[in-house]
Amino acid sequence: MMQRRMLTKEDEAAVGADETEVTREDQDKINRFSRLHQREILLEDELKTKAKDKEDLEEISNELELADEDDKIPYKIGDSFISLPLPQVQEMLSSSTEKIEEEVSTAEEKLSEIREEMQQLKVALYARFGRSINLET
């Protein structure tokens, strides 16, 4: 959550006294930071979803360990359920879990890169504008 606070009279006076002109380059950096922040939020949501999906697949795999080898298990493919033998379903669940793990790994790498670039932009923008700009997310 974003916390807001009122400026004290001293802060307000200080801000007005040393206003820094915003150049085109500065505005581009601010815009880039904003876009990266939005992508960061989307990737975090995607990671939560993938973690939930992985947890669900692991739970299903654990439940299937209790099933009888001869049972036909309904497996959802698209919008349809197809009855498949237990070993085949377990193999498909395993490959789905591996796929999700790869997707999580890729998303985490992207998120790390985004946060690194955001940190660099923060350093540059805070050096230029000081307390005149708020980049806390």
PDB file of C-alpha atoms in Angstrom:
ATOM      1  CA  MET A   1       0.000   0.000   0.000  1.00  0.00           C
ATOM      2  CA  MET A   2       1.106   3.491  -0.661  1.00  0.00           C
ATOM      3  CA  GLN A   3       1.355   5.733   2.360  1.00  0.00           C
ATOM      4  CA  ARG A   4       0.745   9.429   1.966  1.00  0.00           C
ATOM      5  CA  ARG A   5       1.772  12.131   4.335  1.00  0.00           C
ATOM      6  CA  MET A   6       1.406  15.861   4.420  1.00  0.00           C
ATOM      7  CA  LEU A   7       4.465  18.004   3.935  1.00  0.00           C
ATOM      8  CA  THR A   8       5.582  20.083   6.850  1.00  0.00           C
ATOM      9  CA  LYS A   9       5.914  23.827   6.329  1.00  0.00           C
ATOM     10  CA  GLU A  10       9.706  23.431   6.140  1.00  0.00           C
ATOM     11  CA  ASP A  11       9.452  20.670   3.536  1.00  0.00           C
ATOM     12  CA  GLU A  12       7.000  22.711   1.513  1.00  0.00           C
ATOM     13  CA  ALA A  13       9.273  25.756   1.578  1.00  0.00           C
ATOM     14  CA  ALA A  14      12.313  23.637   0.732  1.00  0.00           C
ATOM     15  CA  VAL A  15      10.575  22.079  -2.236  1.00  0.00           C
ATOM     16  CA  GLY A  16       9.636  25.453  -3.677  1.00  0.00           C
ATOM     17  CA  ALA A  17      13.101  26.873  -3.111  1.00  0.00           C
ATOM     18  CA  ASP A  18      15.118  24.282  -4.978  1.00  0.00           C
ATOM     19  CA  GLU A  19      12.796  23.106  -7.739  1.00  0.00           C
ATOM     20  CA  THR A  20      14.742  21.336 -10.434  1.00  0.00           C
ATOM     21  CA  GLU A  21      13.714  21.714 -14.037  1.00  0.00           C
ATOM     22  CA  VAL A  22      12.579  18.428 -15.569  1.00  0.00           C
ATOM     23  CA  THR A  23      14.347  17.711 -18.835  1.00  0.00           C
ATOM     24  CA  ARG A  24      13.097  15.425 -21.572  1.00  0.00           C
ATOM     25  CA  GLU A  25      15.643  12.817 -20.465  1.00  0.00           C
ATOM     26  CA  ASP A  26      14.379  13.024 -16.870  1.00  0.00           C
ATOM     27  CA  GLN A  27      10.790  12.610 -18.034  1.00  0.00           C
ATOM     28  CA  ASP A  28      11.792   9.583 -20.113  1.00  0.00           C
ATOM     29  CA  LYS A  29      13.401   8.022 -17.028  1.00  0.00           C
ATOM     30  CA  ILE A  30      10.287   8.716 -14.945  1.00  0.00           C
ATOM     31  CA  ASN A  31       8.067   7.191 -17.643  1.00  0.00           C
ATOM     32  CA  ARG A  32      10.355   4.161 -17.932  1.00  0.00           C
ATOM     33  CA  PHE A  33      10.203   3.678 -14.163  1.00  0.00           C
ATOM     34  CA  SER A  34       6.415   3.830 -14.281  1.00  0.00           C
ATOM     35  CA  ARG A  35       6.179   1.259 -17.079  1.00  0.00           C
ATOM     36  CA  LEU A  36       8.589  -1.049 -15.246  1.00  0.00           C
ATOM     37  CA  HIS A  37       6.563  -0.703 -12.067  1.00  0.00           C
ATOM     38  CA  GLN A  38       3.389  -1.742 -13.916  1.00  0.00           C
ATOM     39  CA  ARG A  39       5.181  -4.759 -15.416  1.00  0.00           C
ATOM     40  CA  GLU A  40       6.485  -5.644 -11.951  1.00  0.00           C
ATOM     41  CA  ILE A  41       2.937  -5.710 -10.598  1.00  0.00           C
ATOM     42  CA  LEU A  42       1.737  -7.899 -13.492  1.00  0.00           C
ATOM     43  CA  LEU A  43       4.631 -10.335 -13.070  1.00  0.00           C
ATOM     44  CA  GLU A  44       4.017 -10.600  -9.317  1.00  0.00           C
ATOM     45  CA  ASP A  45       0.363 -11.457 -10.013  1.00  0.00           C
ATOM     46  CA  GLU A  46       1.434 -13.999 -12.635  1.00  0.00           C
ATOM     47  CA  LEU A  47       3.837 -15.607 -10.160  1.00  0.00           C
ATOM     48  CA  LYS A  48       1.080 -15.905  -7.551  1.00  0.00           C
ATOM     49  CA  THR A  49      -1.176 -17.587 -10.106  1.00  0.00           C
ATOM     50  CA  LYS A  50       1.559 -19.978 -11.219  1.00  0.00           C
ATOM     51  CA  ALA A  51       2.390 -20.861  -7.605  1.00  0.00           C
ATOM     52  CA  LYS A  52      -1.283 -21.666  -6.979  1.00  0.00           C
ATOM     53  CA  ASP A  53      -1.439 -23.796 -10.150  1.00  0.00           C
ATOM     54  CA  LYS A  54       1.697 -25.688  -9.124  1.00  0.00           C
ATOM     55  CA  GLU A  55       0.318 -26.271  -5.642  1.00  0.00           C
ATOM     56  CA  ASP A  56      -2.936 -27.607  -7.142  1.00  0.00           C
ATOM     57  CA  LEU A  57      -1.048 -29.973  -9.464  1.00  0.00           C
ATOM     58  CA  GLU A  58       1.062 -31.298  -6.585  1.00  0.00           C
ATOM     59  CA  GLU A  59      -2.067 -31.839  -4.507  1.00  0.00           C
ATOM     60  CA  ILE A  60      -3.705 -33.744  -7.366  1.00  0.00           C
ATOM     61  CA  SER A  61      -0.555 -35.845  -7.826  1.00  0.00           C
ATOM     62  CA  ASN A  62      -0.609 -36.742  -4.135  1.00  0.00           C
ATOM     63  CA  GLU A  63      -4.278 -37.732  -4.361  1.00  0.00           C
ATOM     64  CA  LEU A  64      -3.590 -39.899  -7.400  1.00  0.00           C
ATOM     65  CA  GLU A  65      -0.981 -41.890  -5.479  1.00  0.00           C
ATOM     66  CA  LEU A  66      -3.927 -43.331  -3.541  1.00  0.00           C
ATOM     67  CA  ALA A  67      -5.790 -44.332  -6.724  1.00  0.00           C
ATOM     68  CA  ASP A  68      -5.865 -47.886  -8.057  1.00  0.00           C
ATOM     69  CA  GLU A  69      -3.543 -48.631 -11.018  1.00  0.00           C
ATOM     70  CA  ASP A  70      -6.421 -50.010 -13.079  1.00  0.00           C
ATOM     71  CA  ASP A  71      -8.652 -46.960 -12.635  1.00  0.00           C
ATOM     72  CA  LYS A  72      -9.380 -44.614 -15.500  1.00  0.00           C
ATOM     73  CA  ILE A  73      -8.820 -41.042 -14.352  1.00  0.00           C
ATOM     74  CA  PRO A  74     -10.683 -38.105 -15.924  1.00  0.00           C
ATOM     75  CA  TYR A  75      -8.071 -35.639 -17.189  1.00  0.00           C
ATOM     76  CA  LYS A  76      -9.062 -32.172 -18.346  1.00  0.00           C
ATOM     77  CA  ILE A  77      -7.734 -31.143 -21.738  1.00  0.00           C
ATOM     78  CA  GLY A  78      -9.099 -27.780 -22.822  1.00  0.00           C
ATOM     79  CA  ASP A  79     -12.797 -27.831 -21.991  1.00  0.00           C
ATOM     80  CA  SER A  80     -13.162 -31.614 -22.150  1.00  0.00           C
ATOM     81  CA  PHE A  81     -12.433 -34.447 -19.747  1.00  0.00           C
ATOM     82  CA  ILE A  82     -10.848 -37.596 -21.141  1.00  0.00           C
ATOM     83  CA  SER A  83     -10.557 -40.827 -19.155  1.00  0.00           C
ATOM     84  CA  LEU A  84      -6.962 -42.003 -19.201  1.00  0.00           C
ATOM     85  CA  PRO A  85      -5.005 -44.739 -17.405  1.00  0.00           C
ATOM     86  CA  LEU A  86      -3.400 -43.672 -14.115  1.00  0.00           C
ATOM     87  CA  PRO A  87       0.265 -43.893 -15.268  1.00  0.00           C
ATOM     88  CA  GLN A  88      -0.443 -41.671 -18.267  1.00  0.00           C
ATOM     89  CA  VAL A  89      -2.261 -39.105 -16.104  1.00  0.00           C
ATOM     90  CA  GLN A  90       0.623 -39.064 -13.616  1.00  0.00           C
ATOM     91  CA  GLU A  91       3.091 -38.544 -16.466  1.00  0.00           C
ATOM     92  CA  MET A  92       1.001 -35.680 -17.880  1.00  0.00           C
ATOM     93  CA  LEU A  93       0.727 -34.065 -14.438  1.00  0.00           C
ATOM     94  CA  SER A  94       4.476 -34.354 -14.016  1.00  0.00           C
ATOM     95  CA  SER A  95       5.131 -32.649 -17.349  1.00  0.00           C
ATOM     96  CA  SER A  96       2.595 -29.910 -16.499  1.00  0.00           C
ATOM     97  CA  THR A  97       4.334 -29.321 -13.178  1.00  0.00           C
ATOM     98  CA  GLU A  98       7.730 -29.094 -14.899  1.00  0.00           C
ATOM     99  CA  LYS A  99       6.317 -26.641 -17.443  1.00  0.00           C
ATOM    100  CA  ILE A 100       4.932 -24.419 -14.676  1.00  0.00           C
ATOM    101  CA  GLU A 101       8.269 -24.561 -12.828  1.00  0.00           C
ATOM    102  CA  GLU A 102      10.039 -23.363 -15.986  1.00  0.00           C
ATOM    103  CA  GLU A 103       7.503 -20.549 -16.425  1.00  0.00           C
ATOM    104  CA  VAL A 104       7.963 -19.517 -12.781  1.00  0.00           C
ATOM    105  CA  SER A 105      11.724 -19.496 -13.216  1.00  0.00           C
ATOM    106  CA  THR A 106      11.468 -17.331 -16.347  1.00  0.00           C
ATOM    107  CA  ALA A 107       9.049 -14.915 -14.661  1.00  0.00           C
ATOM    108  CA  GLU A 108      11.325 -14.644 -11.601  1.00  0.00           C
ATOM    109  CA  GLU A 109      14.294 -13.819 -13.845  1.00  0.00           C
ATOM    110  CA  LYS A 110      12.282 -11.103 -15.624  1.00  0.00           C
ATOM    111  CA  LEU A 111      11.117  -9.725 -12.294  1.00  0.00           C
ATOM    112  CA  SER A 112      14.678  -9.616 -11.022  1.00  0.00           C
ATOM    113  CA  GLU A 113      15.827  -7.731 -14.141  1.00  0.00           C
ATOM    114  CA  ILE A 114      12.954  -5.265 -13.825  1.00  0.00           C
ATOM    115  CA  ARG A 115      13.680  -4.598 -10.155  1.00  0.00           C
ATOM    116  CA  GLU A 116      17.361  -4.105 -10.931  1.00  0.00           C
ATOM    117  CA  GLU A 117      16.598  -1.537 -13.645  1.00  0.00           C
ATOM    118  CA  MET A 118      14.056   0.181 -11.392  1.00  0.00           C
ATOM    119  CA  GLN A 119      16.708   0.472  -8.675  1.00  0.00           C
ATOM    120  CA  GLN A 120      19.141   2.070 -11.128  1.00  0.00           C
ATOM    121  CA  LEU A 121      16.470   4.546 -12.240  1.00  0.00           C
ATOM    122  CA  LYS A 122      15.641   5.331  -8.601  1.00  0.00           C
ATOM    123  CA  VAL A 123      19.272   6.128  -7.863  1.00  0.00           C
ATOM    124  CA  ALA A 124      19.560   8.402 -10.906  1.00  0.00           C
ATOM    125  CA  LEU A 125      16.240  10.183 -10.294  1.00  0.00           C
ATOM    126  CA  TYR A 126      16.747  10.650  -6.553  1.00  0.00           C
ATOM    127  CA  ALA A 127      20.237  12.014  -7.245  1.00  0.00           C
ATOM    128  CA  ARG A 128      18.698  14.567  -9.612  1.00  0.00           C
ATOM    129  CA  PHE A 129      15.504  15.476  -7.732  1.00  0.00           C
ATOM    130  CA  GLY A 130      16.146  14.503  -4.119  1.00  0.00           C
ATOM    131  CA  ARG A 131      12.981  14.640  -2.019  1.00  0.00           C
ATOM    132  CA  SER A 132      11.062  16.365  -4.811  1.00  0.00           C
ATOM    133  CA  ILE A 133      10.182  12.986  -6.306  1.00  0.00           C
ATOM    134  CA  ASN A 134       8.619   9.895  -4.746  1.00  0.00           C
ATOM    135  CA  LEU A 135       9.451   6.597  -6.406  1.00  0.00           C
ATOM    136  CA  GLU A 136       8.617   4.309  -3.509  1.00  0.00           C
ATOM    137  CA  THR A 137       6.414   1.458  -4.694  1.00  0.00           C
TER     138      THR A 137
END
